[in-house]
Amino acid sequence: MNWTWFHKLGSPKWFYEISGRWLPWLSISAALLILVGAVMGLAFAPPDYQQGNSFRIIYIHVPAAFLAQSTYISLAIAGIVGLVWKMKIADVAVQQAAPIGAWMTVIALLTGAVWGKPTWGAWWVWDARLTAMLILLFLYFGIIALGHAITNRDSAAKACAILAIVGVVNIPIIKYSVDWWNTLHQPATFTITEKPAMPMEMWLPLLIMTIGFYCFFAAVLLMRMRIEVLRRESRTRWAQAEVARQIGRSA
Amino acid sequence: MNPVRKKRLIIIVAILLGVAATVGLGLTALQQNINLFYTPTQIANGEAPQGARIRAGGLVKEGSLTRSEDSLTVDFVVTDGDADTGIQYRGILPDLFREGQGIVALGRLNENGVLIADEVLAKHDENYMPPEVSSALEKTGMLKHYEDGQKEARK
Amino acid sequence: MSFDSFSEFLAMGNHGVYVWSSYGISFVILLLNVALPILARQRYLKNEARRLRREAQQ
């Protein structure tokens, strides 16, 4: 296997150039997919036979919850890469992805509460799934706070990476909580491996929204990482040239 | 991979395994506290504490729902297939409440083993379908079959 | 289209408050996530421009 791309990732300049090329495509696909998915989910998908129209909240709740968990897994992977290969860009990724993951968790929890009220009859229940999701939010807060609290960049990177890696045990707990324990939350509707538990016209908007949310995450992450890379590389010639070019363009 | 990196990776994997084992043991020990509700079988076996506020969960048994004439009091039975628990509740039931639906009720067991509930929550399953499909399935008597099939497929 | 009229679409079968509030909150959060890095970038460039100008004067 050819590993040159992996080692190239270690070069901030290379990352900055390649991400600049991807960013417009990711942004456009994210905006289009989320718009199309939301319109399809809100107006064209049929209502559920039991829940009626409140079921349309699924088109935000499930993609956000999916992304909240995937983001944490990518934090852990970036943490391992940062600790083992001492790759600087991995630390940038951990620091910049954590706030996005936290916001996604907030969306999942809020829409879940709003959905729970008409469906279950309660905003919040302390069942295993909901509690594990709340713990995920606190893990994100922990990583963000650690990154800000430690002034030495290398120690901060190490501490955040370790917290990200250790906290990843929460992910299987979230995923399997509905199978391991009695919970109010229903098991997964949207799985990659199994036949979806809903007809095509309900499932397609969910798929589009989920892909849209992933593109959104990638676009926002690249935006955030590019600023941070410029900041950290401000002593190098290429970053100074890039900043000068950007200033010239905006002036 | 060079030996330094390999060593770091092994340390990380070891830490992760240790944490996972600790959390796993902790969760197993807390098993009963993490469960949101007791099933009728657990209540019948006396696993649920008498007099304390507990949650009972199961499917509302078909034909068991009786509404009182003069008040909001309802009586029904929840079942998990093996055992039944009677529930008495005073108040407005959630929209999704119906016979055959999964519910969770919060309250105290009285001396007859009936749960006097002050809160009833509806549990939803993971299957969604448009109203036309469900009524078509119901007409042909296939709804039950479909739901069972979904459950089987999951196992 | 699963609604007959626009008012029915807004009402969402008396679940309108729940559906629209969750979509509303979520879109505000999504927009916030886009706006924050854009603002941060502008702030950084402005600071750098000021610094460069100061250095040029010295």
Short mmCIF file of C-alpha atoms in Angstrom, two decimals:
data_model
loop_
_atom_site.label_atom_id
_atom_site.label_comp_id
_atom_site.label_asym_id
_atom_site.label_seq_id
_atom_site.Cartn_x
_atom_site.Cartn_y
_atom_site.Cartn_z
CA MET A 1 0.00 0.00 0.00
CA ASN A 2 1.16 3.49 -0.82
CA TRP A 3 1.48 5.63 2.31
CA THR A 4 2.79 8.85 0.73
CA TRP A 5 -0.57 10.60 1.18
CA PHE A 6 -0.42 9.84 4.90
CA HIS A 7 3.02 11.38 5.26
CA LYS A 8 2.08 14.33 3.07
CA LEU A 9 -0.76 15.00 5.55
CA GLY A 10 1.97 15.84 8.01
CA SER A 11 2.83 18.88 5.90
CA PRO A 12 0.59 21.82 6.84
CA LYS A 13 1.27 23.51 3.51
CA TRP A 14 0.10 20.49 1.57
CA PHE A 15 -3.00 20.23 3.76
CA TYR A 16 -3.79 23.90 3.25
CA GLU A 17 -3.54 23.60 -0.53
CA ILE A 18 -5.55 20.40 -0.92
CA SER A 19 -8.27 21.49 1.54
CA GLY A 20 -8.68 24.75 -0.36
CA ARG A 21 -9.47 22.72 -3.44
CA TRP A 22 -12.02 20.48 -1.66
CA LEU A 23 -13.77 23.14 0.38
CA PRO A 24 -16.04 24.67 -2.31
CA TRP A 25 -17.27 21.25 -3.44
CA LEU A 26 -17.99 20.10 0.09
CA SER A 27 -19.80 23.36 0.94
CA ILE A 28 -21.98 23.21 -2.17
CA SER A 29 -22.88 19.54 -1.66
CA ALA A 30 -23.65 20.13 2.03
CA ALA A 31 -25.95 23.07 1.30
CA LEU A 32 -27.73 21.30 -1.56
CA LEU A 33 -28.16 17.96 0.22
CA ILE A 34 -29.43 19.51 3.46
CA LEU A 35 -31.84 21.78 1.57
CA VAL A 36 -33.19 18.95 -0.62
CA GLY A 37 -33.33 16.55 2.34
CA ALA A 38 -35.19 19.04 4.53
CA VAL A 39 -37.76 19.86 1.83
CA MET A 40 -38.29 16.18 1.07
CA GLY A 41 -38.54 15.28 4.74
CA LEU A 42 -40.85 18.15 5.67
CA ALA A 43 -43.15 18.25 2.67
CA PHE A 44 -42.92 15.08 0.62
CA ALA A 45 -42.33 12.17 2.99
CA PRO A 46 -45.59 10.62 4.18
CA PRO A 47 -46.51 11.00 7.87
CA ASP A 48 -46.05 8.02 10.20
CA TYR A 49 -49.17 5.94 10.90
CA GLN A 50 -48.76 6.37 14.66
CA GLN A 51 -46.81 9.57 15.27
CA GLY A 52 -48.23 11.60 12.41
CA ASN A 53 -46.08 14.55 11.40
CA SER A 54 -43.93 14.79 14.54
CA PHE A 55 -41.95 11.89 13.06
CA ARG A 56 -40.40 14.39 10.60
CA ILE A 57 -38.02 15.41 13.39
CA ILE A 58 -36.17 12.17 12.60
CA TYR A 59 -34.60 13.87 9.54
CA ILE A 60 -32.57 16.13 11.83
CA HIS A 61 -32.33 14.04 14.97
CA VAL A 62 -30.82 10.90 13.43
CA PRO A 63 -28.21 12.59 11.17
CA ALA A 64 -27.11 14.84 14.05
CA ALA A 65 -26.86 11.91 16.47
CA PHE A 66 -24.94 9.88 13.86
CA LEU A 67 -22.52 12.72 13.27
CA ALA A 68 -22.07 13.40 16.99
CA GLN A 69 -20.83 9.84 17.43
CA SER A 70 -18.75 9.65 14.23
CA THR A 71 -17.07 12.93 15.14
CA TYR A 72 -16.03 11.48 18.48
CA ILE A 73 -14.60 8.39 16.78
CA SER A 74 -12.62 10.62 14.41
CA LEU A 75 -11.36 12.59 17.43
CA ALA A 76 -10.06 9.36 18.93
CA ILE A 77 -8.43 8.30 15.64
CA ALA A 78 -6.82 11.73 15.24
CA GLY A 79 -5.70 11.46 18.86
CA ILE A 80 -3.97 8.13 18.20
CA VAL A 81 -2.30 9.49 15.05
CA GLY A 82 -1.17 12.54 17.02
CA LEU A 83 0.27 10.50 19.89
CA VAL A 84 1.89 7.72 17.87
CA TRP A 85 3.11 9.52 14.77
CA LYS A 86 3.49 12.96 16.40
CA MET A 87 1.63 14.51 13.50
CA LYS A 88 0.84 18.16 14.22
CA ILE A 89 -2.15 18.30 11.88
CA ALA A 90 -3.87 15.59 13.95
CA ASP A 91 -3.87 17.87 16.99
CA VAL A 92 -5.37 20.68 14.90
CA ALA A 93 -8.09 18.24 13.82
CA VAL A 94 -8.86 17.21 17.43
CA GLN A 95 -9.12 20.81 18.63
CA GLN A 96 -11.24 21.96 15.69
CA ALA A 97 -13.57 18.96 15.37
CA ALA A 98 -14.53 18.89 19.07
CA PRO A 99 -16.76 22.03 19.01
CA ILE A 100 -18.58 20.79 15.89
CA GLY A 101 -19.21 17.44 17.58
CA ALA A 102 -20.47 19.20 20.69
CA TRP A 103 -22.91 21.28 18.62
CA MET A 104 -24.15 18.14 16.86
CA THR A 105 -24.73 16.47 20.22
CA VAL A 106 -26.67 19.56 21.32
CA ILE A 107 -28.84 19.31 18.19
CA ALA A 108 -29.47 15.61 18.79
CA LEU A 109 -30.39 16.18 22.46
CA LEU A 110 -32.63 19.20 21.78
CA THR A 111 -34.50 17.66 18.85
CA GLY A 112 -34.78 14.45 20.84
CA ALA A 113 -36.40 16.32 23.73
CA VAL A 114 -38.79 18.14 21.41
CA TRP A 115 -39.64 14.84 19.73
CA GLY A 116 -40.00 12.99 23.02
CA LYS A 117 -42.67 15.32 24.36
CA PRO A 118 -45.41 14.50 21.83
CA THR A 119 -44.31 10.88 21.31
CA TRP A 120 -43.38 9.53 24.73
CA GLY A 121 -45.07 12.16 26.85
CA ALA A 122 -41.84 13.44 28.43
CA TRP A 123 -39.05 15.84 27.42
CA TRP A 124 -36.38 13.82 29.13
CA VAL A 125 -36.04 10.37 30.69
CA TRP A 126 -32.93 9.08 32.41
CA ASP A 127 -32.69 6.00 30.25
CA ALA A 128 -29.38 4.53 29.18
CA ARG A 129 -29.37 5.96 25.64
CA LEU A 130 -30.18 9.52 26.66
CA THR A 131 -27.77 9.50 29.59
CA ALA A 132 -24.92 8.11 27.47
CA MET A 133 -25.56 10.86 24.92
CA LEU A 134 -25.38 13.47 27.68
CA ILE A 135 -22.05 11.96 28.79
CA LEU A 136 -20.85 12.35 25.19
CA LEU A 137 -21.65 16.06 25.38
CA PHE A 138 -19.65 16.36 28.62
CA LEU A 139 -16.72 14.51 27.01
CA TYR A 140 -16.73 17.08 24.21
CA PHE A 141 -16.84 19.89 26.79
CA GLY A 142 -13.93 18.25 28.61
CA ILE A 143 -11.80 18.10 25.47
CA ILE A 144 -12.59 21.72 24.54
CA ALA A 145 -11.88 22.92 28.09
CA LEU A 146 -8.59 20.96 28.31
CA GLY A 147 -7.43 22.45 25.03
CA HIS A 148 -8.07 25.96 26.33
CA ALA A 149 -6.85 25.42 29.90
CA ILE A 150 -3.35 24.10 29.08
CA THR A 151 -1.19 26.83 27.59
CA ASN A 152 1.66 24.61 26.43
CA ARG A 153 0.57 23.40 23.02
CA ASP A 154 2.23 19.98 23.18
CA SER A 155 0.87 19.13 26.63
CA ALA A 156 -2.60 20.32 25.61
CA ALA A 157 -2.47 18.15 22.50
CA LYS A 158 -1.39 15.12 24.53
CA ALA A 159 -4.08 15.62 27.22
CA CYS A 160 -6.86 16.13 24.67
CA ALA A 161 -5.75 13.11 22.64
CA ILE A 162 -5.77 10.88 25.73
CA LEU A 163 -9.22 12.09 26.82
CA ALA A 164 -10.53 11.56 23.28
CA ILE A 165 -9.12 8.01 23.15
CA VAL A 166 -10.34 6.99 26.61
CA GLY A 167 -13.79 8.49 26.06
CA VAL A 168 -14.33 6.42 22.95
CA VAL A 169 -15.59 3.54 25.14
CA ASN A 170 -18.78 5.60 25.48
CA ILE A 171 -19.54 5.14 21.77
CA PRO A 172 -20.37 1.40 21.87
CA ILE A 173 -22.34 2.12 25.06
CA ILE A 174 -24.46 4.67 23.19
CA LYS A 175 -24.90 2.35 20.23
CA TYR A 176 -25.82 -0.79 22.15
CA SER A 177 -27.57 0.83 25.13
CA VAL A 178 -30.95 0.14 23.55
CA ASP A 179 -30.10 -3.56 23.23
CA TRP A 180 -28.31 -4.11 26.54
CA TRP A 181 -30.82 -2.43 28.83
CA ASN A 182 -34.52 -1.65 29.02
CA THR A 183 -34.80 1.84 27.61
CA LEU A 184 -37.59 4.11 26.46
CA HIS A 185 -35.59 4.94 23.36
CA GLN A 186 -36.32 2.60 20.46
CA PRO A 187 -33.59 0.58 18.70
CA ALA A 188 -31.84 1.95 15.62
CA THR A 189 -33.96 2.62 12.54
CA PHE A 190 -31.13 3.62 10.29
CA THR A 191 -28.43 1.03 9.91
CA ILE A 192 -26.05 0.46 7.07
CA THR A 193 -26.01 -3.30 7.38
CA GLU A 194 -29.73 -4.08 7.58
CA LYS A 195 -32.80 -3.48 5.49
CA PRO A 196 -34.28 -0.12 6.58
CA ALA A 197 -37.31 -0.31 8.89
CA MET A 198 -39.22 2.19 6.79
CA PRO A 199 -40.37 2.45 3.17
CA MET A 200 -38.25 4.11 0.49
CA GLU A 201 -40.08 7.46 0.44
CA MET A 202 -39.38 7.89 4.16
CA TRP A 203 -35.88 6.49 4.05
CA LEU A 204 -34.48 8.43 1.08
CA PRO A 205 -34.73 11.90 2.73
CA LEU A 206 -33.01 10.43 5.79
CA LEU A 207 -30.15 9.13 3.65
CA ILE A 208 -29.81 12.48 1.85
CA MET A 209 -29.84 14.40 5.14
CA THR A 210 -27.24 12.10 6.68
CA ILE A 211 -24.85 12.48 3.73
CA GLY A 212 -25.56 16.24 3.79
CA PHE A 213 -24.67 16.45 7.49
CA TYR A 214 -21.40 14.59 6.86
CA CYS A 215 -20.49 17.02 4.05
CA PHE A 216 -21.42 19.90 6.34
CA PHE A 217 -19.13 18.54 9.04
CA ALA A 218 -16.25 18.09 6.59
CA ALA A 219 -16.68 21.61 5.20
CA VAL A 220 -16.85 23.32 8.60
CA LEU A 221 -13.95 21.23 9.91
CA LEU A 222 -11.75 22.21 6.94
CA MET A 223 -12.70 25.88 7.37
CA ARG A 224 -11.74 25.79 11.04
CA MET A 225 -8.55 23.80 10.49
CA ARG A 226 -7.34 26.10 7.71
CA ILE A 227 -7.48 29.15 10.00
CA GLU A 228 -5.72 27.29 12.78
CA VAL A 229 -3.01 26.03 10.39
CA LEU A 230 -2.40 29.58 9.14
CA ARG A 231 -2.14 30.76 12.75
CA ARG A 232 0.27 28.03 13.83
CA GLU A 233 2.42 28.35 10.72
CA SER A 234 2.55 32.15 10.87
CA ARG A 235 6.36 32.04 11.06
CA THR A 236 6.77 30.16 7.77
CA ARG A 237 7.14 31.86 4.45
CA TRP A 238 4.19 30.15 2.72
CA ALA A 239 1.76 31.12 5.48
CA GLN A 240 2.96 34.74 5.45
CA ALA A 241 2.55 34.83 1.67
CA GLU A 242 -0.94 33.36 1.97
CA VAL A 243 -1.99 35.86 4.66
CA ALA A 244 -0.62 38.72 2.54
CA ARG A 245 -2.56 37.42 -0.46
CA GLN A 246 -5.79 37.16 1.57
CA ILE A 247 -5.35 40.66 3.03
CA GLY A 248 -4.71 42.06 -0.44
CA ARG A 249 -7.87 40.42 -1.68
CA SER A 250 -10.10 41.70 1.12
CA ALA A 251 -8.63 45.24 1.15
CA MET B 1 6.45 0.78 11.90
CA ASN B 2 9.43 1.87 13.93
CA PRO B 3 9.79 0.45 17.45
CA VAL B 4 9.10 3.75 19.27
CA ARG B 5 5.77 4.22 17.49
CA LYS B 6 4.91 0.58 17.99
CA LYS B 7 5.54 0.92 21.71
CA ARG B 8 3.34 4.05 21.95
CA LEU B 9 0.56 2.32 20.03
CA ILE B 10 0.73 -0.70 22.35
CA ILE B 11 0.53 1.58 25.40
CA ILE B 12 -2.55 3.33 23.97
CA VAL B 13 -4.27 0.03 23.16
CA ALA B 14 -3.47 -1.23 26.66
CA ILE B 15 -4.96 1.91 28.27
CA LEU B 16 -8.05 1.62 26.09
CA LEU B 17 -8.53 -2.06 26.97
CA GLY B 18 -8.11 -1.27 30.67
CA VAL B 19 -10.66 1.53 30.58
CA ALA B 20 -13.08 -0.59 28.55
CA ALA B 21 -12.78 -3.48 31.02
CA THR B 22 -13.32 -1.16 34.01
CA VAL B 23 -16.35 0.50 32.47
CA GLY B 24 -17.70 -2.86 31.35
CA LEU B 25 -17.44 -4.32 34.85
CA GLY B 26 -18.99 -1.19 36.34
CA LEU B 27 -21.92 -1.30 33.97
CA THR B 28 -22.48 -5.00 34.58
CA ALA B 29 -22.54 -4.35 38.33
CA LEU B 30 -25.04 -1.53 37.85
CA GLN B 31 -27.13 -3.52 35.35
CA GLN B 32 -30.36 -3.26 37.31
CA ASN B 33 -29.97 0.45 38.04
CA ILE B 34 -29.41 1.27 34.39
CA ASN B 35 -32.54 -0.53 33.25
CA LEU B 36 -35.23 2.09 32.93
CA PHE B 37 -38.04 -0.23 33.95
CA TYR B 38 -38.92 -3.62 35.39
CA THR B 39 -40.60 -6.14 33.10
CA PRO B 40 -43.77 -7.91 34.34
CA THR B 41 -41.72 -11.13 34.70
CA GLN B 42 -39.28 -9.37 37.04
CA ILE B 43 -42.18 -7.96 39.07
CA ALA B 44 -43.85 -11.39 39.26
CA ASN B 45 -40.57 -12.87 40.53
CA GLY B 46 -40.47 -10.23 43.25
CA GLU B 47 -37.37 -8.49 41.88
CA ALA B 48 -39.03 -5.09 42.09
CA PRO B 49 -39.06 -3.42 45.52
CA GLN B 50 -42.45 -3.13 47.25
CA GLY B 51 -43.54 0.37 48.26
CA ALA B 52 -40.78 2.20 46.38
CA ARG B 53 -41.42 4.18 43.22
CA ILE B 54 -40.58 1.97 40.30
CA ARG B 55 -41.16 1.90 36.57
CA ALA B 56 -42.93 -1.00 34.92
CA GLY B 57 -42.77 -1.50 31.17
CA GLY B 58 -44.39 -3.84 28.66
CA LEU B 59 -46.98 -4.11 25.95
CA VAL B 60 -50.56 -3.07 26.78
CA LYS B 61 -52.52 -6.33 26.65
CA GLU B 62 -55.26 -6.46 24.00
CA GLY B 63 -58.74 -6.00 25.51
CA SER B 64 -57.44 -5.17 29.00
CA LEU B 65 -58.11 -1.42 28.92
CA THR B 66 -61.08 -0.25 31.00
CA ARG B 67 -61.92 3.41 31.50
CA SER B 68 -63.86 4.51 34.55
CA GLU B 69 -67.23 6.17 33.79
CA ASP B 70 -66.91 9.23 36.03
CA SER B 71 -63.20 10.04 36.22
CA LEU B 72 -60.00 9.94 34.22
CA THR B 73 -58.96 6.70 35.91
CA VAL B 74 -57.93 3.92 33.55
CA ASP B 75 -57.01 0.32 34.29
CA PHE B 76 -54.98 -1.84 31.99
CA VAL B 77 -52.58 -4.75 31.99
CA VAL B 78 -49.05 -4.78 30.60
CA THR B 79 -47.44 -8.00 29.51
CA ASP B 80 -44.08 -9.23 28.27
CA GLY B 81 -45.51 -12.50 27.00
CA ASP B 82 -44.68 -14.49 30.15
CA ALA B 83 -46.21 -12.46 32.99
CA ASP B 84 -48.73 -9.65 33.43
CA THR B 85 -48.82 -6.58 35.68
CA GLY B 86 -51.98 -4.57 36.34
CA ILE B 87 -51.66 -0.80 36.16
CA GLN B 88 -54.03 1.86 37.41
CA TYR B 89 -53.51 5.41 36.18
CA ARG B 90 -55.32 8.66 36.66
CA GLY B 91 -54.67 11.31 34.06
CA ILE B 92 -54.30 11.94 30.37
CA LEU B 93 -52.66 9.16 28.40
CA PRO B 94 -50.06 9.98 25.71
CA ASP B 95 -51.24 10.15 22.08
CA LEU B 96 -49.50 6.94 21.16
CA PHE B 97 -51.19 4.95 23.93
CA ARG B 98 -53.24 2.06 22.52
CA GLU B 99 -53.62 -1.65 23.04
CA GLY B 100 -50.58 -3.55 21.82
CA GLN B 101 -48.35 -0.48 22.32
CA GLY B 102 -45.25 -0.57 24.49
CA ILE B 103 -45.51 1.72 27.53
CA VAL B 104 -43.56 2.57 30.67
CA ALA B 105 -45.50 3.50 33.84
CA LEU B 106 -44.03 5.15 36.94
CA GLY B 107 -45.60 4.49 40.32
CA ARG B 108 -45.80 2.23 43.39
CA LEU B 109 -46.89 -1.40 43.62
CA ASN B 110 -49.79 -1.93 46.03
CA GLU B 111 -50.32 -5.08 48.11
CA ASN B 112 -52.20 -6.75 45.23
CA GLY B 113 -49.27 -6.28 42.89
CA VAL B 114 -51.05 -3.56 40.94
CA LEU B 115 -48.94 -0.55 39.97
CA ILE B 116 -50.63 2.72 40.94
CA ALA B 117 -49.07 4.96 38.31
CA ASP B 118 -48.76 8.73 38.28
CA GLU B 119 -46.98 8.90 34.93
CA VAL B 120 -47.38 6.85 31.75
CA LEU B 121 -44.93 7.16 28.86
CA ALA B 122 -45.45 5.61 25.44
CA LYS B 123 -42.60 3.59 23.99
CA HIS B 124 -42.22 3.70 20.25
CA ASP B 125 -40.64 1.03 18.09
CA GLU B 126 -38.13 1.60 15.32
CA ASN B 127 -40.54 0.91 12.46
CA TYR B 128 -42.10 3.78 10.57
CA MET B 129 -44.66 3.54 7.79
CA PRO B 130 -47.18 5.73 6.03
CA PRO B 131 -50.84 5.50 7.22
CA GLU B 132 -52.01 3.97 3.91
CA VAL B 133 -49.54 1.11 4.21
CA SER B 134 -50.49 0.38 7.80
CA SER B 135 -54.22 0.43 7.07
CA ALA B 136 -53.70 -1.83 4.07
CA LEU B 137 -51.68 -4.20 6.21
CA GLU B 138 -54.34 -4.08 8.90
CA LYS B 139 -57.13 -4.82 6.43
CA THR B 140 -55.45 -7.96 5.25
CA GLY B 141 -54.46 -8.90 8.79
CA MET B 142 -50.81 -8.63 7.84
CA LEU B 143 -49.82 -5.86 10.27
CA LYS B 144 -49.15 -8.28 13.11
CA HIS B 145 -47.31 -10.52 10.69
CA TYR B 146 -45.23 -7.59 9.42
CA GLU B 147 -44.31 -6.44 12.92
CA ASP B 148 -43.37 -9.97 13.98
CA GLY B 149 -41.33 -10.34 10.82
CA GLN B 150 -39.45 -7.12 11.58
CA LYS B 151 -38.73 -8.35 15.10
CA GLU B 152 -37.55 -11.72 13.82
CA ALA B 153 -35.32 -10.09 11.22
CA ARG B 154 -33.67 -8.09 14.00
CA LYS B 155 -32.78 -11.21 15.97
CA MET C 1 -46.57 16.21 -1.62
CA SER C 2 -48.16 14.95 1.55
CA PHE C 3 -50.09 18.14 2.41
CA ASP C 4 -53.12 19.58 0.65
CA SER C 5 -52.61 23.23 1.58
CA PHE C 6 -49.92 25.51 2.92
CA SER C 7 -51.76 26.06 6.22
CA GLU C 8 -51.88 22.29 6.71
CA PHE C 9 -48.15 22.18 6.03
CA LEU C 10 -47.57 24.79 8.74
CA ALA C 11 -49.87 23.05 11.19
CA MET C 12 -48.18 19.64 10.77
CA GLY C 13 -51.31 17.97 12.16
CA ASN C 14 -51.14 19.91 15.47
CA HIS C 15 -47.47 18.93 15.92
CA GLY C 16 -46.39 22.16 14.21
CA VAL C 17 -44.77 23.66 17.30
CA TYR C 18 -42.58 20.61 17.83
CA VAL C 19 -41.57 20.08 14.20
CA TRP C 20 -40.87 23.72 13.37
CA SER C 21 -39.09 24.52 16.60
CA SER C 22 -36.71 21.58 16.22
CA TYR C 23 -35.98 22.45 12.58
CA GLY C 24 -35.59 26.11 13.55
CA ILE C 25 -33.17 25.47 16.42
CA SER C 26 -31.14 23.06 14.31
CA PHE C 27 -30.76 25.42 11.37
CA VAL C 28 -29.74 28.26 13.66
CA ILE C 29 -27.05 26.00 15.16
CA LEU C 30 -25.88 24.91 11.70
CA LEU C 31 -25.62 28.53 10.53
CA LEU C 32 -23.78 29.46 13.72
CA ASN C 33 -21.24 26.72 12.94
CA VAL C 34 -20.63 28.26 9.51
CA ALA C 35 -20.56 31.86 10.75
CA LEU C 36 -18.10 31.33 13.62
CA PRO C 37 -15.11 30.20 11.51
CA ILE C 38 -15.80 32.88 8.87
CA LEU C 39 -15.79 35.58 11.54
CA ALA C 40 -12.69 34.10 13.16
CA ARG C 41 -10.90 34.17 9.81
CA GLN C 42 -11.82 37.80 9.17
CA ARG C 43 -10.71 38.78 12.66
CA TYR C 44 -7.38 37.03 12.20
CA LEU C 45 -6.75 38.64 8.81
CA LYS C 46 -7.64 42.07 10.18
CA ASN C 47 -5.25 41.62 13.11
CA GLU C 48 -2.48 40.45 10.78
CA ALA C 49 -3.08 43.41 8.45
CA ARG C 50 -2.81 45.81 11.39
CA ARG C 51 0.37 44.13 12.58
CA LEU C 52 1.95 44.26 9.12
CA ARG C 53 1.09 47.94 8.74
CA ARG C 54 2.62 48.72 12.13
CA GLU C 55 5.78 46.84 11.24
CA ALA C 56 6.02 48.66 7.91
CA GLN C 57 5.86 52.04 9.66
CA GLN C 58 8.69 51.24 12.04
#
